[in-house]
Structures are given as structure tokens and as C-alpha cells.
Amino acid sequence: MTALLSTYQTRLYQGETDLPTIAHLINTCQTADNLDDFTSVEELRHEFASPDMDINQDLRLWEDGRGELCAIAQCWLPQPTNAQNSILWFHVRPDRREVGLETEILTWAEARLRQVAQERKLPAQLRSGSRHDQTARLDLLKHHGFTVDRHFYRMTRSLTDPIPEPQFPAGFSVRPLQGEAEAAAWVEMFNQTFIDHWNFHAMKVEDRQHWMAEATYIPELDLVAVAPDGTLAAFCYNLIQPQENDRTGRKEGWIGDLGTRRGFRRMGLGCAMLLTGMLALKTQGMETAVLGVDSENPSGALNLYQSVGFHQRYRFISHVKHLT
């Protein structure tokens, strides 16, 4: 293993010229592992420009002696609350696995997290995960001291089946967000909605603006419910990934973010916004709605999704390692 690993070297991201190679590596891994989260040059370009990302510190590439890309790893270090979290994604080319690259990646990720946590004088929690049927990845995380701490479901629902008519409380209306003029109000609503949820990290206005600048953003799918006094009370942010649909041959649209502000819950707004989002995706020509949900969501989201016909496609298992 040592002899093989010595032939690899790590380097920083070098900009636009790296994007096609990175996209190819990620998609090769997705295909080999029978996963469905494909990417594109355009998507990566936008992701790497995120205001939350320090591209020179939070992204690493590994190459072999011939300069071929063999692995990539990325950390997301959100603004902390009582601990510094780092969420790690990584991909290793199928024919270069189990030669030590995975250990190198985890070592790098731990060092990066420790650096930030020490600067902020906070405890450190490294997070990663895997789909339930990726046994090699699950074994790797367990071997390196990670433990399971949460389960998430990827769920789908046919849009060709009948969709009930949304029922809003009296005086409430639904409309698209009014662009950047309402970005700050939307972020305030989002943070008020999820502040009592597991592993919450506050969103910033620049994060929302970054979403809205994405090439695939469709304003008509960015929906809000407005209370009689004008308060933004609930939201259903939907999106379509055309290149992924072209690759899979599917017509899938995402219920990206759904929530109801505290103070407006138990009024049926969540269900009404979900159904409105599904109808909006259907209007865009989509045949299936897709979403992700925390299996222990405290607001009963899982029951809501099941009640309107969503079914589990697979389970994602979140792991954590508390660094000392």
C-alpha cells in the first residue's frame, strides 16, 4: 500500500481548466456506484464560487504520477453554533480505491477542520455519509472512528398521478419570490423555520443570492406563501436539473426546500405549499417529484410527504466523528 500511495500527490484546484476532469471523475464514480447525483461543468463552476467556500483551503485533488486525477475531496465548514462542523464529500476513482487514498483524504479533512476549530476555540465534528447500500464506504467510515448519527430518505412521487388542489388558510396567497428584493426577507423566514431543527446552520443573504444566480434557477418555481399582513409565512423552493435529466432519461424535478415559519404552523401551509410546488413542477413538464427528508424531522415532514404519495427511493446514513 505504501509503495502505491507514494505515486500519488495532492494539489490545489487550478481553476476553470480542472472542471471537465473533476466532473468526469465524479460522474464515473456515480456510475460505478449506481448512484444518481451526477454533476456538470456548469454546476461545479457555480458550486466552487459559493461565498461559503475557501477554494484554496476546502478543496483538494489527488493525481497519480502521470498527472491523472484519481480523487477529489471537499469540505463545507458552516458558521458554527456551539461546535465547528465540517461536512466532507469525496470521490475516489473506482480503479484507485483501497490503496490508501481514502485514508489520505480523511487525514486532510481532519487537519483542515482542526485548523478552523482551533482558530474559533470550538469543539470539532467531522461529518460524512453514504447511501445505505454503499457497504465499502460505510465500512471505511466505521474503521476511521465515525459513528452513525442520523438517517435521511430520498423520496419520489409520480406527478402523472392526480395531485390534490392546495387549500390555503383564508387570507393567505401564494406567489413567486420577488427576486433579490425579497432575498433578505426569505433568508429571515428560512432561519426562523429551521432554527429548531437538527444540525441547523443559519443561512446568509449572500448564500440565497448565490442560489438565485445559478443558470438553472427558475423564478416561477421559487414560491412563497404570504400572510394577510404581508409576512412571508411559508416557502417551497423547487428546482430542475436539465443535464441530469438528460443523462438519466428521466423528467424529475426537486422539492428543494419546504418549510413554514414558526408562528404559522399547524394551519395547513406546509401541505398547501408542497402541493403547489408539485403542480408547478408538473407545469414545467416534469413527471416525478424528488425530495430529501430527515427521518426524525421534528415538524412531521416525513408523515406529510407520505400522506400525499411520496415513497422512499433509498436511505442516506449520516456519520460523525468527534475530534479531540
Coordinates of C-alpha atoms in Angstrom, one line a residue:
M1 CA 0.0 0.0 0.0
T2 CA 2.8 2.4 0.9
A3 CA 4.5 1.9 -2.5
L4 CA 1.3 2.5 -4.3
L5 CA 0.4 5.6 -2.3
S6 CA 3.8 7.1 -2.8
T7 CA 2.9 7.5 -6.5
Y8 CA 0.1 10.0 -5.7
Q9 CA 0.4 13.7 -5.0
T10 CA -2.1 16.2 -3.8
R11 CA -2.6 19.7 -5.2
L12 CA -4.9 22.7 -5.1
Y13 CA -7.7 23.4 -7.5
Q14 CA -6.3 25.3 -10.5
G15 CA -9.5 26.9 -11.9
E16 CA -11.6 26.5 -15.0
T17 CA -9.3 24.0 -16.7
D18 CA -9.9 21.5 -13.9
L19 CA -13.7 21.5 -14.2
P20 CA -14.2 18.9 -17.0
T21 CA -11.8 16.5 -15.4
I22 CA -13.4 16.8 -12.0
A23 CA -16.9 16.4 -13.5
H24 CA -15.8 13.3 -15.3
L25 CA -14.3 11.8 -12.2
I26 CA -17.4 12.4 -10.1
N27 CA -19.8 11.1 -12.8
T28 CA -17.5 8.0 -13.3
C29 CA -17.9 7.3 -9.5
Q30 CA -21.6 7.9 -9.6
T31 CA -22.0 5.4 -12.4
A32 CA -19.7 2.8 -10.8
D33 CA -21.6 3.0 -7.5
N34 CA -25.0 3.0 -9.1
L35 CA -25.8 6.4 -7.7
D36 CA -27.7 9.3 -9.3
D37 CA -26.2 12.6 -8.1
F38 CA -24.4 13.4 -11.3
T39 CA -22.8 16.8 -12.0
S40 CA -21.7 19.0 -14.8
V41 CA -19.0 21.7 -15.5
E42 CA -21.7 24.4 -15.1
E43 CA -22.9 23.0 -11.8
L44 CA -19.3 22.7 -10.4
R45 CA -18.4 26.2 -11.6
H46 CA -21.3 27.6 -9.6
E47 CA -20.7 25.5 -6.6
F48 CA -17.0 26.4 -6.3
A49 CA -17.9 30.1 -6.4
S50 CA -20.0 29.7 -3.3
P51 CA -19.5 32.5 -0.7
D52 CA -19.2 29.8 2.0
M53 CA -16.2 28.1 0.3
D54 CA -12.5 28.9 0.6
I55 CA -11.4 27.2 -2.6
N56 CA -7.7 27.1 -1.7
Q57 CA -8.4 25.5 1.7
D58 CA -11.6 23.5 1.4
L59 CA -10.9 21.6 -1.9
R60 CA -8.1 19.1 -2.7
L61 CA -7.3 16.9 -5.7
W62 CA -5.1 13.8 -5.8
E63 CA -3.2 12.8 -9.0
D64 CA -1.0 9.9 -10.0
G65 CA 2.5 10.1 -11.4
R66 CA 1.1 10.6 -14.9
G67 CA -1.0 13.6 -13.8
E68 CA -4.3 11.8 -14.0
L69 CA -7.0 12.8 -11.5
C70 CA -7.7 10.0 -9.1
A71 CA -9.6 11.6 -6.2
I72 CA -11.2 14.8 -5.0
A73 CA -12.4 15.9 -1.6
Q74 CA -14.3 19.0 -0.5
C75 CA -15.2 20.3 3.0
W76 CA -18.0 22.6 3.9
L77 CA -17.4 24.4 7.1
P78 CA -20.6 26.4 8.0
Q79 CA -20.7 29.2 10.6
P80 CA -20.7 27.5 13.9
T81 CA -23.1 27.5 16.8
N82 CA -21.7 25.5 19.8
A83 CA -19.3 23.4 17.7
Q84 CA -17.4 23.7 14.4
N85 CA -18.8 21.2 11.9
S86 CA -17.2 20.2 8.6
I87 CA -19.2 18.2 6.1
L88 CA -16.9 16.1 3.9
W89 CA -17.7 14.9 0.3
F90 CA -15.1 12.8 -1.5
H91 CA -14.8 10.7 -4.6
V92 CA -12.1 8.1 -5.5
R93 CA -11.8 6.7 -9.0
P94 CA -13.1 3.1 -8.9
D95 CA -9.8 1.6 -10.1
R96 CA -7.7 3.5 -7.5
R97 CA -9.7 2.6 -4.4
E98 CA -8.3 0.8 -1.3
V99 CA -4.7 1.8 -1.9
G100 CA -4.7 4.4 0.8
L101 CA -6.2 7.4 -0.9
E102 CA -9.3 7.3 1.3
T103 CA -7.2 7.5 4.4
E104 CA -5.2 10.4 3.0
I105 CA -8.5 12.2 2.3
L106 CA -9.8 11.7 5.8
T107 CA -6.5 12.8 7.3
W108 CA -6.6 16.0 5.2
A109 CA -10.2 16.7 6.2
E110 CA -9.4 16.3 9.9
A111 CA -6.4 18.6 9.7
R112 CA -8.5 21.3 7.9
L113 CA -11.3 21.0 10.5
R114 CA -8.8 21.2 13.4
Q115 CA -7.3 24.3 12.0
V116 CA -10.6 26.1 11.8
A117 CA -11.9 24.8 15.2
Q118 CA -8.7 25.8 17.0
E119 CA -8.9 29.3 15.5
R120 CA -12.5 29.6 16.7
K121 CA -11.8 27.8 20.0
L122 CA -14.6 25.3 19.5
P123 CA -15.0 21.5 19.6
A124 CA -14.8 19.9 16.2
Q125 CA -17.2 17.5 14.5
L126 CA -16.3 15.9 11.1
R127 CA -19.4 14.7 9.2
S128 CA -19.7 12.5 6.2
G129 CA -22.1 9.8 5.0
S130 CA -23.2 7.3 2.4
R131 CA -26.1 5.7 0.8
H132 CA -27.3 2.7 2.8
D133 CA -26.1 0.2 0.1
Q134 CA -22.5 1.6 -0.2
T135 CA -21.1 -1.0 2.2
A136 CA -17.4 -0.2 1.4
R137 CA -17.9 3.5 2.2
L138 CA -19.8 2.6 5.4
D139 CA -17.1 0.2 6.5
L140 CA -14.4 2.8 5.8
L141 CA -16.1 5.4 7.9
K142 CA -16.6 3.0 10.8
H143 CA -12.9 1.9 10.6
H144 CA -11.8 5.5 10.9
G145 CA -13.9 6.2 14.0
F146 CA -17.1 7.6 12.6
T147 CA -20.5 6.7 14.2
V148 CA -24.0 6.8 12.8
D149 CA -26.0 9.8 14.0
R150 CA -28.9 10.4 11.5
H151 CA -30.8 8.8 8.6
F152 CA -32.2 10.7 5.7
Y153 CA -34.6 9.5 3.0
R154 CA -34.6 10.2 -0.7
M155 CA -38.3 10.1 -1.7
T156 CA -40.2 10.3 -5.0
R157 CA -43.7 10.8 -6.2
S158 CA -45.2 10.5 -9.6
L159 CA -46.6 13.8 -11.0
T160 CA -48.7 11.9 -13.5
D161 CA -51.0 10.7 -10.7
P162 CA -53.7 13.1 -9.5
I163 CA -52.4 15.9 -7.3
P164 CA -55.0 17.3 -4.8
E165 CA -55.8 21.0 -5.1
P166 CA -53.9 23.1 -2.5
Q167 CA -56.0 24.5 0.3
F168 CA -54.7 27.7 1.8
P169 CA -56.0 29.4 5.0
A170 CA -58.3 32.3 4.5
G171 CA -56.4 35.5 3.6
F172 CA -53.2 33.7 2.5
S173 CA -51.8 33.9 -1.0
V174 CA -49.0 32.2 -2.9
R175 CA -46.7 33.7 -5.5
P176 CA -43.1 33.6 -6.7
L177 CA -40.5 35.3 -4.7
Q178 CA -39.9 38.9 -5.9
G179 CA -36.2 38.4 -6.8
E180 CA -33.3 39.8 -4.9
A181 CA -35.6 42.5 -3.4
E182 CA -37.0 39.8 -1.1
A183 CA -33.9 37.8 -0.6
A184 CA -33.3 39.1 2.9
A185 CA -36.9 38.5 3.9
W186 CA -36.7 35.0 2.6
V187 CA -33.5 34.2 4.5
E188 CA -35.0 35.5 7.7
M189 CA -38.0 33.3 7.1
F190 CA -35.8 30.3 6.4
N191 CA -33.7 30.7 9.5
Q192 CA -36.9 31.2 11.7
T193 CA -38.3 28.0 10.2
F194 CA -35.3 25.7 10.7
I195 CA -33.7 27.2 13.9
D196 CA -35.2 24.4 16.0
H197 CA -34.1 21.6 13.6
W198 CA -31.2 19.2 13.9
N199 CA -27.8 20.5 12.9
F200 CA -29.2 23.9 11.9
H201 CA -26.8 26.4 10.4
A202 CA -28.0 29.9 9.7
M203 CA -28.2 31.0 6.1
K204 CA -26.8 34.3 4.9
V205 CA -28.3 36.6 2.3
E206 CA -25.3 36.1 0.0
D207 CA -26.0 32.3 0.1
R208 CA -29.5 32.9 -1.2
Q209 CA -28.3 35.3 -3.8
H210 CA -25.8 32.7 -5.0
W211 CA -28.7 30.2 -5.5
M212 CA -30.6 32.7 -7.5
A213 CA -27.7 33.3 -9.8
E214 CA -27.5 29.7 -10.8
A215 CA -28.2 29.1 -14.5
T216 CA -30.9 26.5 -13.8
Y217 CA -32.8 28.8 -11.4
I218 CA -36.4 29.2 -12.4
P219 CA -38.1 32.1 -10.7
E220 CA -41.6 30.6 -11.2
L221 CA -40.5 27.6 -9.0
D222 CA -39.4 29.8 -6.1
L223 CA -42.7 30.0 -4.2
V224 CA -43.7 31.8 -1.0
A225 CA -47.0 31.9 0.9
V226 CA -47.9 35.4 2.1
A227 CA -49.9 36.1 5.3
P228 CA -52.7 38.6 5.3
D229 CA -50.4 41.2 6.9
G230 CA -47.7 40.7 4.2
T231 CA -45.4 38.5 6.2
L232 CA -43.7 35.7 4.3
A233 CA -45.1 32.7 6.1
A234 CA -44.0 29.6 4.2
F235 CA -41.9 28.6 1.2
C236 CA -41.4 25.9 -1.4
Y237 CA -38.2 26.3 -3.4
N238 CA -38.2 23.9 -6.4
L239 CA -35.6 23.2 -9.0
I240 CA -34.9 21.2 -12.1
Q241 CA -31.6 19.9 -13.2
P242 CA -31.8 19.5 -17.0
Q243 CA -28.4 18.0 -17.6
E244 CA -29.1 15.3 -15.0
N245 CA -32.4 14.6 -16.6
D246 CA -30.8 14.3 -20.0
R247 CA -28.3 11.8 -18.5
T248 CA -30.9 9.6 -16.8
G249 CA -33.6 9.9 -19.3
R250 CA -36.0 11.0 -16.6
K251 CA -38.1 14.1 -16.1
E252 CA -37.6 14.8 -12.5
G253 CA -38.0 18.0 -10.5
W254 CA -36.9 18.7 -7.0
I255 CA -38.8 19.9 -4.0
G256 CA -35.6 21.6 -2.8
D257 CA -36.7 23.4 0.4
L258 CA -40.1 23.4 2.1
G259 CA -40.9 25.0 5.4
T260 CA -43.3 27.0 7.5
R261 CA -42.2 29.9 9.7
R262 CA -42.7 29.4 13.4
G263 CA -46.0 31.1 14.4
F264 CA -47.7 29.9 11.2
R265 CA -47.5 26.2 11.8
R266 CA -50.5 23.8 12.2
M267 CA -52.5 25.8 9.6
G268 CA -52.0 23.5 6.6
L269 CA -49.5 25.8 4.9
G270 CA -46.9 23.1 4.6
C271 CA -49.2 20.7 2.7
A272 CA -50.6 23.5 0.6
M273 CA -47.1 24.7 -0.4
L274 CA -45.9 21.1 -1.1
L275 CA -48.9 20.5 -3.5
T276 CA -48.4 23.9 -5.1
G277 CA -44.7 23.0 -5.7
M278 CA -45.7 19.7 -7.2
L279 CA -48.2 21.4 -9.6
A280 CA -45.5 23.9 -10.6
L281 CA -43.1 21.1 -11.4
K282 CA -45.7 19.4 -13.4
T283 CA -46.4 22.6 -15.4
Q284 CA -42.7 22.6 -16.3
G285 CA -43.1 19.2 -17.9
M286 CA -41.8 17.1 -15.0
E287 CA -43.2 13.6 -14.4
T288 CA -41.6 12.8 -11.0
A289 CA -41.0 14.9 -7.9
V290 CA -38.0 14.2 -5.7
L291 CA -37.1 15.3 -2.3
G292 CA -34.9 14.6 0.7
V293 CA -36.1 14.4 4.3
D294 CA -34.6 13.9 7.8
S295 CA -36.2 10.7 9.1
E296 CA -36.5 12.4 12.5
N297 CA -37.7 15.8 11.3
P298 CA -39.5 17.3 14.4
S299 CA -42.2 19.0 12.4
G300 CA -43.7 15.8 10.9
A301 CA -42.4 16.3 7.4
L302 CA -42.0 12.6 6.7
N303 CA -45.6 11.9 7.5
L304 CA -46.7 14.9 5.3
Y305 CA -44.7 13.5 2.3
Q306 CA -46.1 10.0 2.8
S307 CA -49.7 11.4 3.1
V308 CA -49.5 12.8 -0.4
G309 CA -47.9 9.8 -2.0
F310 CA -44.2 10.1 -1.7
H311 CA -42.2 6.8 -1.3
Q312 CA -38.7 6.1 -0.3
R313 CA -36.2 5.5 -3.1
Y314 CA -33.2 5.0 -0.8
R315 CA -31.7 5.9 2.6
F316 CA -28.7 8.1 3.3
I317 CA -26.8 7.5 6.6
S318 CA -25.0 10.4 8.2
H319 CA -21.9 9.8 10.2
V320 CA -20.0 12.0 12.7
K321 CA -16.5 11.8 14.2
H322 CA -15.8 14.0 17.3
L323 CA -12.2 15.2 17.0
T324 CA -10.0 15.6 20.1

